[in-house]
PDB file of C-alpha atoms in Angstrom:
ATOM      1  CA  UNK E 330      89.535  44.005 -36.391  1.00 78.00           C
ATOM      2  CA  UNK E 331      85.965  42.847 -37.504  1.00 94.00           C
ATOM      3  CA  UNK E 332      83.710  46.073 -35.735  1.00 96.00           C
ATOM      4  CA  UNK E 333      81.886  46.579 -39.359  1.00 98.00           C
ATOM      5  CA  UNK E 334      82.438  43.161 -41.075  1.00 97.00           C
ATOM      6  CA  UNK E 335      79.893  42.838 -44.006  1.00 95.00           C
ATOM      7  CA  UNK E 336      77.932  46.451 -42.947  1.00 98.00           C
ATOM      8  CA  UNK E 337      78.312  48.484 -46.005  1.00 98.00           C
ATOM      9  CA  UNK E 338      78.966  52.285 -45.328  1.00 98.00           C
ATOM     10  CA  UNK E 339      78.370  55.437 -47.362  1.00 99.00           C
ATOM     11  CA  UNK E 340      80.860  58.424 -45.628  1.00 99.00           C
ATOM     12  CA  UNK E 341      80.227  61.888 -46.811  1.00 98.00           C
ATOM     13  CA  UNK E 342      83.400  64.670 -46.610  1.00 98.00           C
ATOM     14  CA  UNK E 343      85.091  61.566 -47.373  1.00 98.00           C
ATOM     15  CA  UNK E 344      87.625  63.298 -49.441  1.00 97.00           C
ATOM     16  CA  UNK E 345      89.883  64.451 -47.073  1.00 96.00           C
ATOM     17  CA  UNK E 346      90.296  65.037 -42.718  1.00 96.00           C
ATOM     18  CA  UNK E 347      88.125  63.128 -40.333  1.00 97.00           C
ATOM     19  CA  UNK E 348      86.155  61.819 -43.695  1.00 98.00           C
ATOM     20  CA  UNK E 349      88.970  60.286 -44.848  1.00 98.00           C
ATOM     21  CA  UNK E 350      90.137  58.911 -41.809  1.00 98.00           C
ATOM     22  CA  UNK E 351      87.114  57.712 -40.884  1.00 98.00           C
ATOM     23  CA  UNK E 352      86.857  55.565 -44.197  1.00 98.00           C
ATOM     24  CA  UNK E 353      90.426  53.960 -43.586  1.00 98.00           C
ATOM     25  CA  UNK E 354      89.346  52.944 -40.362  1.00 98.00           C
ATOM     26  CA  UNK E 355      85.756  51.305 -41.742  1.00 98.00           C
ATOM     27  CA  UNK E 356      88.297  49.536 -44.367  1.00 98.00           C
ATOM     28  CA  UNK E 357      90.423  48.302 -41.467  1.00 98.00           C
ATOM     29  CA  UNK E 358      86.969  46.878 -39.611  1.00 98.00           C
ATOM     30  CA  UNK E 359      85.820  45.071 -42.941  1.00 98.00           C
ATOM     31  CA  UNK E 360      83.661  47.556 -44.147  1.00 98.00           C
ATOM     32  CA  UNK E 361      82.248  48.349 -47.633  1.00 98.00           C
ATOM     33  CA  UNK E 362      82.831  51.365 -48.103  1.00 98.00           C
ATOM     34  CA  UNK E 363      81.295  54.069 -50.563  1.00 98.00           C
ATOM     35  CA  UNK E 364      83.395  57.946 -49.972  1.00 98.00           C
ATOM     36  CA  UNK E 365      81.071  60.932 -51.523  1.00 98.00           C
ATOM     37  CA  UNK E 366      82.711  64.045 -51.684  1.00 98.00           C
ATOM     38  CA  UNK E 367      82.259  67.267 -54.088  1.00 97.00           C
ATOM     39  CA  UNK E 368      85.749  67.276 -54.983  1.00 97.00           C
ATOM     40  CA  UNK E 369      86.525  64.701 -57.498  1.00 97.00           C
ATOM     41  CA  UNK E 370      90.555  64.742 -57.082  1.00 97.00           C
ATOM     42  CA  UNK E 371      90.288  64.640 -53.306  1.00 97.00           C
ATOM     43  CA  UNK E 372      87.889  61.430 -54.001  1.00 98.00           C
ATOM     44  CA  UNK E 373      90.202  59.629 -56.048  1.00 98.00           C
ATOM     45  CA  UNK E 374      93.398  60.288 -54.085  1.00 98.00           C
ATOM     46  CA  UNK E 375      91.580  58.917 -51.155  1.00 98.00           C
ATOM     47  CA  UNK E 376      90.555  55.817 -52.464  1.00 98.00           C
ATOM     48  CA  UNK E 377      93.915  55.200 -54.162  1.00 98.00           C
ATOM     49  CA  UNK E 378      95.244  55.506 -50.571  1.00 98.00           C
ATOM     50  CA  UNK E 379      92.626  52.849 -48.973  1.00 98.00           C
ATOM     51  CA  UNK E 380      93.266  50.169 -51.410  1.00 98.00           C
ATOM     52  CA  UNK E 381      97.651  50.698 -51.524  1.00 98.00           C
ATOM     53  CA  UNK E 382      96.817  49.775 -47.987  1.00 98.00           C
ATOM     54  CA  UNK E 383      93.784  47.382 -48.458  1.00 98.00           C
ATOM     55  CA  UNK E 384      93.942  45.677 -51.741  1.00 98.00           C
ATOM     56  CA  UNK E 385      90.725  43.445 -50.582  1.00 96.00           C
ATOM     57  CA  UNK E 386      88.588  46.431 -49.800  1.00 97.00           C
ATOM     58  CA  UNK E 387      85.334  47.283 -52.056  1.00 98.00           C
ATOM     59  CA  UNK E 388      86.393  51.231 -52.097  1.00 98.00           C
ATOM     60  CA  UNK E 389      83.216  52.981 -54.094  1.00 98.00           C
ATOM     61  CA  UNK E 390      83.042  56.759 -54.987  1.00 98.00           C
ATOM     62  CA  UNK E 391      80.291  59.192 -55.916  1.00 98.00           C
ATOM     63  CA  UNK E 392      80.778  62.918 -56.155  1.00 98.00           C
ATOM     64  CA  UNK E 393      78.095  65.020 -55.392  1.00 98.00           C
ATOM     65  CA  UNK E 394      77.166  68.572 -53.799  1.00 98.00           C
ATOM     66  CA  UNK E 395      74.969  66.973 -50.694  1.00 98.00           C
ATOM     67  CA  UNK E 396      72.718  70.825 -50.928  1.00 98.00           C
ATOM     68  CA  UNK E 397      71.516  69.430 -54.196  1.00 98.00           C
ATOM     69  CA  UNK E 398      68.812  66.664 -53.617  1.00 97.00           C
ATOM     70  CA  UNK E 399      69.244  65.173 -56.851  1.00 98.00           C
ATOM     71  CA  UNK E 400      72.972  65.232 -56.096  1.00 98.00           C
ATOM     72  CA  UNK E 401      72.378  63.401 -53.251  1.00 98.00           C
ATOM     73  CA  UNK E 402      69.876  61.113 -53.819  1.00 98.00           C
ATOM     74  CA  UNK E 403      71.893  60.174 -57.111  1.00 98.00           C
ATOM     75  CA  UNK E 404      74.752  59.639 -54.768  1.00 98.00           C
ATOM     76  CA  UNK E 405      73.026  57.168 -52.158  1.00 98.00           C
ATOM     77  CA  UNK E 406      71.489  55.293 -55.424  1.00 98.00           C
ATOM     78  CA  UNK E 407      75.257  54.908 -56.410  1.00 98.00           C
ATOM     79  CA  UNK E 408      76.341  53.414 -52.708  1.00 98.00           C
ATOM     80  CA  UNK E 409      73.359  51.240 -52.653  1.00 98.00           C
ATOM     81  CA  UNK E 410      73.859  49.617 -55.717  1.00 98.00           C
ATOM     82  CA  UNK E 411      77.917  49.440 -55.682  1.00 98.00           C
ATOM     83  CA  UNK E 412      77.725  48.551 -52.271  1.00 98.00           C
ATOM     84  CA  UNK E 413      74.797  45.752 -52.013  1.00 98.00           C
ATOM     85  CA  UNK E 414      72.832  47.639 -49.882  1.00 98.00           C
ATOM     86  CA  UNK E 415      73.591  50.190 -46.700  1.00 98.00           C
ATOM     87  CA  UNK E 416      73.686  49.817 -43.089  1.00 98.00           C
ATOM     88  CA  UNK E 417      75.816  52.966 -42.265  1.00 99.00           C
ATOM     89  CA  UNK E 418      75.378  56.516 -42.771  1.00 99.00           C
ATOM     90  CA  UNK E 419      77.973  58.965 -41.856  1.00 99.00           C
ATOM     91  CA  UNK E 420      76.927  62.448 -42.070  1.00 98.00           C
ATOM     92  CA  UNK E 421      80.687  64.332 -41.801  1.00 98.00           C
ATOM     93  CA  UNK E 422      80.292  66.478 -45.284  1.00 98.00           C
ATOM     94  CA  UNK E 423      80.203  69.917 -43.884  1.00 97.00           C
ATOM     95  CA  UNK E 424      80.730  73.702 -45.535  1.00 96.00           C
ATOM     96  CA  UNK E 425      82.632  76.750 -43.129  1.00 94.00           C
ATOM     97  CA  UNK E 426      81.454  80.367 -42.931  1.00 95.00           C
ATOM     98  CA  UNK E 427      83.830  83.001 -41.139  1.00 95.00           C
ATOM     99  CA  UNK E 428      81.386  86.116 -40.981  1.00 96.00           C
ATOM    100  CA  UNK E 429      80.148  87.826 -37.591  1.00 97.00           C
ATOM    101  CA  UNK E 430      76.897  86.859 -36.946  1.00 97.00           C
ATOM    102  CA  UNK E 431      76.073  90.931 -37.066  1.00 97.00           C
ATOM    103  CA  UNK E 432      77.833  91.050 -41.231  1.00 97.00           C
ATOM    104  CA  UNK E 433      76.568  87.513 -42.142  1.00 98.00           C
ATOM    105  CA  UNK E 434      73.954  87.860 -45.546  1.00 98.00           C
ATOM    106  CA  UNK E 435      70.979  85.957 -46.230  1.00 98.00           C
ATOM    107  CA  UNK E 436      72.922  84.103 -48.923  1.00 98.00           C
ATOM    108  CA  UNK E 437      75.627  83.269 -46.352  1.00 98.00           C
ATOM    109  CA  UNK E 438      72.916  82.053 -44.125  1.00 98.00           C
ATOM    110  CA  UNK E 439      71.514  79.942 -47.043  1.00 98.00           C
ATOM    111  CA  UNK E 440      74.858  78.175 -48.522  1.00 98.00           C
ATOM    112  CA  UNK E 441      75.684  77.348 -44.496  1.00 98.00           C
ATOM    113  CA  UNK E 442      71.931  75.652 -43.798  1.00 98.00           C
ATOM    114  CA  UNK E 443      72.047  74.470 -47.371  1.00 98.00           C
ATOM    115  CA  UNK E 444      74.897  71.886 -46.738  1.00 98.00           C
ATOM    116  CA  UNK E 445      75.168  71.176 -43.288  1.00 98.00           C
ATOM    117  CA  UNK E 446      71.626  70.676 -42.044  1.00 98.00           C
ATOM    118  CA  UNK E 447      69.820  70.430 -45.154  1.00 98.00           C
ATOM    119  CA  UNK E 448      72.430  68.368 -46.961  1.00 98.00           C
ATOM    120  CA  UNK E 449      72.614  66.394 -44.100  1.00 98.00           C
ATOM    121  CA  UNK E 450      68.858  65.709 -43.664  1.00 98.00           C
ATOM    122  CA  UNK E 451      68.465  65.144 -47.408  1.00 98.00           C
ATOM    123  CA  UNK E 452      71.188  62.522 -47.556  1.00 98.00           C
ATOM    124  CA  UNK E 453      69.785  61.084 -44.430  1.00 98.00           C
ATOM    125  CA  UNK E 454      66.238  60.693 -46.341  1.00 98.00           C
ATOM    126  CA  UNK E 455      67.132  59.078 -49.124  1.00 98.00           C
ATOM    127  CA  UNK E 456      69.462  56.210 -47.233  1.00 98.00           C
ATOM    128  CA  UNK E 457      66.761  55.561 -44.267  1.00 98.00           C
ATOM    129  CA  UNK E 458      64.565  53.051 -46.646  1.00 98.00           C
ATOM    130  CA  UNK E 459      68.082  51.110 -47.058  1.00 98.00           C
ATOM    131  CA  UNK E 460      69.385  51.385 -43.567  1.00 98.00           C
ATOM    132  CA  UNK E 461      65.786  50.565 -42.265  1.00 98.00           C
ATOM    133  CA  UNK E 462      66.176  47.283 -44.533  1.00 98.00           C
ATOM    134  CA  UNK E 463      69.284  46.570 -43.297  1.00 97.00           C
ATOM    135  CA  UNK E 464      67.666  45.918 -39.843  1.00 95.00           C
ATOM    136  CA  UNK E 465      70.838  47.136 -37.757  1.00 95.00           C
ATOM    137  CA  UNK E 466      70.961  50.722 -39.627  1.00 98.00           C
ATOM    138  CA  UNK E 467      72.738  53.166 -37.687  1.00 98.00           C
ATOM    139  CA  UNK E 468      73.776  56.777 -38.559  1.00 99.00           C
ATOM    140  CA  UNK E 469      76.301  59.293 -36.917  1.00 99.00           C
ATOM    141  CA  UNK E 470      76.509  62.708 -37.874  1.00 99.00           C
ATOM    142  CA  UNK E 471      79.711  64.695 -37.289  1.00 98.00           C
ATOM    143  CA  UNK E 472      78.484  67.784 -35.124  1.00 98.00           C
ATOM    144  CA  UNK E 473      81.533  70.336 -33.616  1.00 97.00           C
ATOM    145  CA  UNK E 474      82.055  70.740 -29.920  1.00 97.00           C
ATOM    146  CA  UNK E 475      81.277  74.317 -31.014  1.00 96.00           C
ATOM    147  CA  UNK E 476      77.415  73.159 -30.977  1.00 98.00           C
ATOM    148  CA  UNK E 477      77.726  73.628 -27.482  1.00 97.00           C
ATOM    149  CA  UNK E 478      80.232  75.530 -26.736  1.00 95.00           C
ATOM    150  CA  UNK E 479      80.522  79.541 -27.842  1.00 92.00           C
ATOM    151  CA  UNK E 480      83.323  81.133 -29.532  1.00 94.00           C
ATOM    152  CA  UNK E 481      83.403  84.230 -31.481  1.00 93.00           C
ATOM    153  CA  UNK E 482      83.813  84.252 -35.991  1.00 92.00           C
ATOM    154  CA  UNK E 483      81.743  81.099 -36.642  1.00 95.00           C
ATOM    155  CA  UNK E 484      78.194  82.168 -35.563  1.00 97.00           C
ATOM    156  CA  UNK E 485      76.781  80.465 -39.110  1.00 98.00           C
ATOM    157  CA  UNK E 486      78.615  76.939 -38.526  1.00 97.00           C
ATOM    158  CA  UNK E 487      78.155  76.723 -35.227  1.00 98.00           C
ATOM    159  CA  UNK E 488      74.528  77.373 -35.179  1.00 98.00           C
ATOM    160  CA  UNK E 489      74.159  74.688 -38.040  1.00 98.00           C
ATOM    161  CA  UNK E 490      75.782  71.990 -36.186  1.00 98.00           C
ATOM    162  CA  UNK E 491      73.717  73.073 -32.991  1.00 98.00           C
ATOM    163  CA  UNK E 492      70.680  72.314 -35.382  1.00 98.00           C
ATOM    164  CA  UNK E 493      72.655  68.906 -36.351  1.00 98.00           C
ATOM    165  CA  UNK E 494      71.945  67.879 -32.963  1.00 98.00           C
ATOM    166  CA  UNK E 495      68.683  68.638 -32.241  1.00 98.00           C
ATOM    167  CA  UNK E 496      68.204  66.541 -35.398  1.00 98.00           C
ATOM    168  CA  UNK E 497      69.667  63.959 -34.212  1.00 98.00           C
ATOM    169  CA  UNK E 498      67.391  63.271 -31.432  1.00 98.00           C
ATOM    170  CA  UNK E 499      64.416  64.003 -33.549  1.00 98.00           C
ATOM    171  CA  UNK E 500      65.745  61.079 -36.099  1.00 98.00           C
ATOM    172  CA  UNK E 501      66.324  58.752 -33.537  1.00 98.00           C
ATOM    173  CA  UNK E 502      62.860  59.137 -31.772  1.00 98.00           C
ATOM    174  CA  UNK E 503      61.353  58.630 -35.145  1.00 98.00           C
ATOM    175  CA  UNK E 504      63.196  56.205 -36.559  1.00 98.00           C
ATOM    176  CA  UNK E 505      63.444  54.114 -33.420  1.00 98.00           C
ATOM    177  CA  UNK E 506      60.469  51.984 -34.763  1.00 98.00           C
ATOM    178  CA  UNK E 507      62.727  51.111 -37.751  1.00 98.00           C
ATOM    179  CA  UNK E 508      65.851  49.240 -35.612  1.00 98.00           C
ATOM    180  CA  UNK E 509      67.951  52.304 -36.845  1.00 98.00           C
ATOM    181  CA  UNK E 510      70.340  54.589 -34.600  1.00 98.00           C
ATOM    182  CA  UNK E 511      70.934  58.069 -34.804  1.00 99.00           C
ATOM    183  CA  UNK E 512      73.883  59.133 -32.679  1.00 99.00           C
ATOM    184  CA  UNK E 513      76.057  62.118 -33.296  1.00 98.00           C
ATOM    185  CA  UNK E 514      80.120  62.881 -32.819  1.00 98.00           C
ATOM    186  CA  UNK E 515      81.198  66.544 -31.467  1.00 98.00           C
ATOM    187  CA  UNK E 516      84.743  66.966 -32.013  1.00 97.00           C
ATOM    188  CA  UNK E 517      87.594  69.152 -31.140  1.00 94.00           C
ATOM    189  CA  UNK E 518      90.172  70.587 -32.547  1.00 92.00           C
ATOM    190  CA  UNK E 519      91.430  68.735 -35.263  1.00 94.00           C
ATOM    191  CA  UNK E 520      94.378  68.723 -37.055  1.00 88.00           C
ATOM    192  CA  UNK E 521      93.384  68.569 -40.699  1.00 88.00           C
ATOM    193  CA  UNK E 522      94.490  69.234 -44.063  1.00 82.00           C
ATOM    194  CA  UNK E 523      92.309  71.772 -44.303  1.00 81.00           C
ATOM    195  CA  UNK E 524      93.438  73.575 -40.822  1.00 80.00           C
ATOM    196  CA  UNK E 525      97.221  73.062 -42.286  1.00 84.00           C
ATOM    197  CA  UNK E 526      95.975  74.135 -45.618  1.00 84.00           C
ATOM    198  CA  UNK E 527      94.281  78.076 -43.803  1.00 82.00           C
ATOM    199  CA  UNK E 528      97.598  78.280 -41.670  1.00 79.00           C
ATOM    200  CA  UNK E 529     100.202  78.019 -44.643  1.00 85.00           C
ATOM    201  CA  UNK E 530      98.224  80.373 -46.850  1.00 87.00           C
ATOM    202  CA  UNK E 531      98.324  83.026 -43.831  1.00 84.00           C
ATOM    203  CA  UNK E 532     102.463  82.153 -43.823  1.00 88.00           C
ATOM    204  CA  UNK E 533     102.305  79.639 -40.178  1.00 85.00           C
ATOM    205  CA  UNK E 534     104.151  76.195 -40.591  1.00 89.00           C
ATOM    206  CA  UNK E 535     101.990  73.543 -39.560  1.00 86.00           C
ATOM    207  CA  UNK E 536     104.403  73.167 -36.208  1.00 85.00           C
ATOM    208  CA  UNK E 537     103.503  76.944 -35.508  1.00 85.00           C
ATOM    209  CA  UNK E 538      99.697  75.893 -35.697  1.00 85.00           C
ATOM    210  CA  UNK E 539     100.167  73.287 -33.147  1.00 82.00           C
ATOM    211  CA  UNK E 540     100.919  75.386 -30.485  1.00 82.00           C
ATOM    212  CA  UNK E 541      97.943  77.889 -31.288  1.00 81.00           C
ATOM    213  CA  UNK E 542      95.169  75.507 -29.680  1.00 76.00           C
ATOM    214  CA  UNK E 543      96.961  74.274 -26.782  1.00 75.00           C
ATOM    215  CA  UNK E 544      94.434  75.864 -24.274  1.00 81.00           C
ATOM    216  CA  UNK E 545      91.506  74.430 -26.685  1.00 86.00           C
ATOM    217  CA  UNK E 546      91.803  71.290 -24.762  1.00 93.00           C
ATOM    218  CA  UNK E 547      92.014  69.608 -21.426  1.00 94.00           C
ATOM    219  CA  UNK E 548      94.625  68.065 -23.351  1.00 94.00           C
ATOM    220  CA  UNK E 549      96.605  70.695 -23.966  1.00 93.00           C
ATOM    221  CA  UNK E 550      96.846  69.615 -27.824  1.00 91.00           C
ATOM    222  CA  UNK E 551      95.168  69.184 -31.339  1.00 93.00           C
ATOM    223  CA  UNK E 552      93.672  66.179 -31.909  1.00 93.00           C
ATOM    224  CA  UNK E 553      94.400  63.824 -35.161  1.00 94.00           C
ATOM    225  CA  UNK E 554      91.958  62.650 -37.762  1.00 95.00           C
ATOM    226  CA  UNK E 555      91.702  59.033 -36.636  1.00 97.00           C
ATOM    227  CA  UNK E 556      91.151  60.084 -32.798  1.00 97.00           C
ATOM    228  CA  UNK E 557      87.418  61.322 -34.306  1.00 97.00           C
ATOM    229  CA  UNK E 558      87.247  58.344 -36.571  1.00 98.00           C
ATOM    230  CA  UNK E 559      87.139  55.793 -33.947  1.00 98.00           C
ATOM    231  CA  UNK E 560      84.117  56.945 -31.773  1.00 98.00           C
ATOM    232  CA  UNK E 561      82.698  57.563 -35.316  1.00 98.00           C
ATOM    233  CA  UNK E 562      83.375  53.597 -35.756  1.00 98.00           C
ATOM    234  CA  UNK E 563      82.808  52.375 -32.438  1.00 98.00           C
ATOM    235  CA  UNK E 564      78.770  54.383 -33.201  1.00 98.00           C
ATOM    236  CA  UNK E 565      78.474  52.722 -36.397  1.00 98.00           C
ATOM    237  CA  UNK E 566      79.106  48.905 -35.017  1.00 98.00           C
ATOM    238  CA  UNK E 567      76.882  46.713 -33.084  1.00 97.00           C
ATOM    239  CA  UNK E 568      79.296  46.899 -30.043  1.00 97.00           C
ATOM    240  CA  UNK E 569      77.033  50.587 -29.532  1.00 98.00           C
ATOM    241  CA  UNK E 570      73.990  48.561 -29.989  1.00 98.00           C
ATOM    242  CA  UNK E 571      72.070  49.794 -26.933  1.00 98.00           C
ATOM    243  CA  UNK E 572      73.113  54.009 -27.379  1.00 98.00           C
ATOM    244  CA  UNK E 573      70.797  55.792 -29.816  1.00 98.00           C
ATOM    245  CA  UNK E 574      70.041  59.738 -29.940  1.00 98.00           C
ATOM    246  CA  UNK E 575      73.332  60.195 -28.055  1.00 98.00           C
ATOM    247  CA  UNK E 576      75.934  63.178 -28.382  1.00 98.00           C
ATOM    248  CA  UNK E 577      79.619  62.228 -27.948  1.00 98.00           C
ATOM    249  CA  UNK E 578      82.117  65.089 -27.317  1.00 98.00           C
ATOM    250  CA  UNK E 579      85.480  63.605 -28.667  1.00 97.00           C
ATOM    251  CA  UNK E 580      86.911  67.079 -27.775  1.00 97.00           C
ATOM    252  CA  UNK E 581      89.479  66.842 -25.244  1.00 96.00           C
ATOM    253  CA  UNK E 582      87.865  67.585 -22.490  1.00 97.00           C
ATOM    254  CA  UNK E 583      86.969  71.084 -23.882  1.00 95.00           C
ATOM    255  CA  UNK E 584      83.481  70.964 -22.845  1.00 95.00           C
ATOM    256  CA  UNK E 585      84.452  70.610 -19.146  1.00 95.00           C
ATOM    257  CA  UNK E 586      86.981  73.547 -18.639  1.00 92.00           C
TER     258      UNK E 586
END
């Protein structure tokens, strides 16, 4: 279980959902790993829960908005120097935005672009000097299978995580030259806290939810947290050495029916 022995790792959402799984998998592959989130609790329940179950891990935190560049760059400083350096990026921090496309405001617009491409392409700038020093950088950005595929009531995320992937293939063209890889995740449904969290407060039990996706899916199911954290792992290692500027659906076969 050595994927990411000695790569250090900075995972943004990392406070809760595929974030969080994705960090407990990194610890389980010898990673360093540094969680950013914007919510302070959510930070320091999860790394409370990665070192109960990895007492030898180096768990960093940093808490920042990623739509604020000071935030962020602040926040990649913090990795960096916690961390001894960086040779992962996950890009998974990510903002939601129910409004029809024909009711959504400028300032909707704004907030949306603000943290999911912007954020994303601001905390990729500031960690590409220390992933290009690294010599095997690689980064993976969390994208939906909604990029691709259309749906109605999330015009504004989907549309951002479109953009996601067309950045992702820019980035890896350009940073080719530097030995670092830009690949990008789509998933699926995914059974979150934060899907469990909507359903409750509408008065569904999570076992309800379960059966409301079963058709989003070849699979006929939801999928869980660490079933997006693996491709997200299996990206970030040297095993994916070769792939660069790729997009992975890890969505069930959703894209296919």
């Amino acid at each position: 279980m050595d994927r990411l022995k000695n790569k250090a790792a900075l995972i943004t959402g990392a406070g809760a959902g595929i974030g969080a799984a994705t960090a407990r998998l990194f610890c389980a592959q010898g990673a360093r790993v540094c969680l950013l989130d914007a919510n302070p609790q959510a930070l320091r329940d999860t790394q409370a829960k990665l070192l109960a179950e990895f007492p030898q891990a180096s768990v960093q935190t940093a808490q920042a908005d990623i739509a604020d560049e000071g935030q962020a760059q602040a926040a990649v400083q913090t990795a960096v120097a916690a961390l001894g350096g960086l040779d992962v990026l996950v890009n998974n921090a990510a903002m939601r935005n129910y409004s029809a496309l024909a009711d959504a405001t400028p300032a909707e617009w704004q907030a949306m672009v603000g943290v999911n491409l912007v954020g994303t392409a601001t905390m990729s700038r500031w960690a590409l000097p220390h992933l290009r020093a690294s010599g095997r950088g690689s980064i993976v950005n969390v994208s939906s299978a909604h990029a691709l595929i259309g749906r109605k009531g999330m015009g504004l995320y989907d549309s951002t995580k479109a953009g996601m992937l067309a950045m992702t293939r820019t980035l890896a063209f350009e940073e080719v030259q530097h030995g670092v890889r830009v690949n990008a995740v789509c998933p699926g449904s995914t059974f979150t806290d934060f899907h469990i969290g909507r359903a409750v407060a509408a008065g569904k039990s999570p076992e309800q939810l379960k059966t409301e996706r079963a058709g989003n899916s070849l699979m006929g199911r939801w999928a869980e947290p660490q079933e997006m954290a693996w491709p997200i792992v299996w990206l970030a290692s040297d095993e994916a050495s070769f792939i660069t500027g790729a997009t992975l659906m890890a969505d069930g076969g959703l894209s296919i029916m």
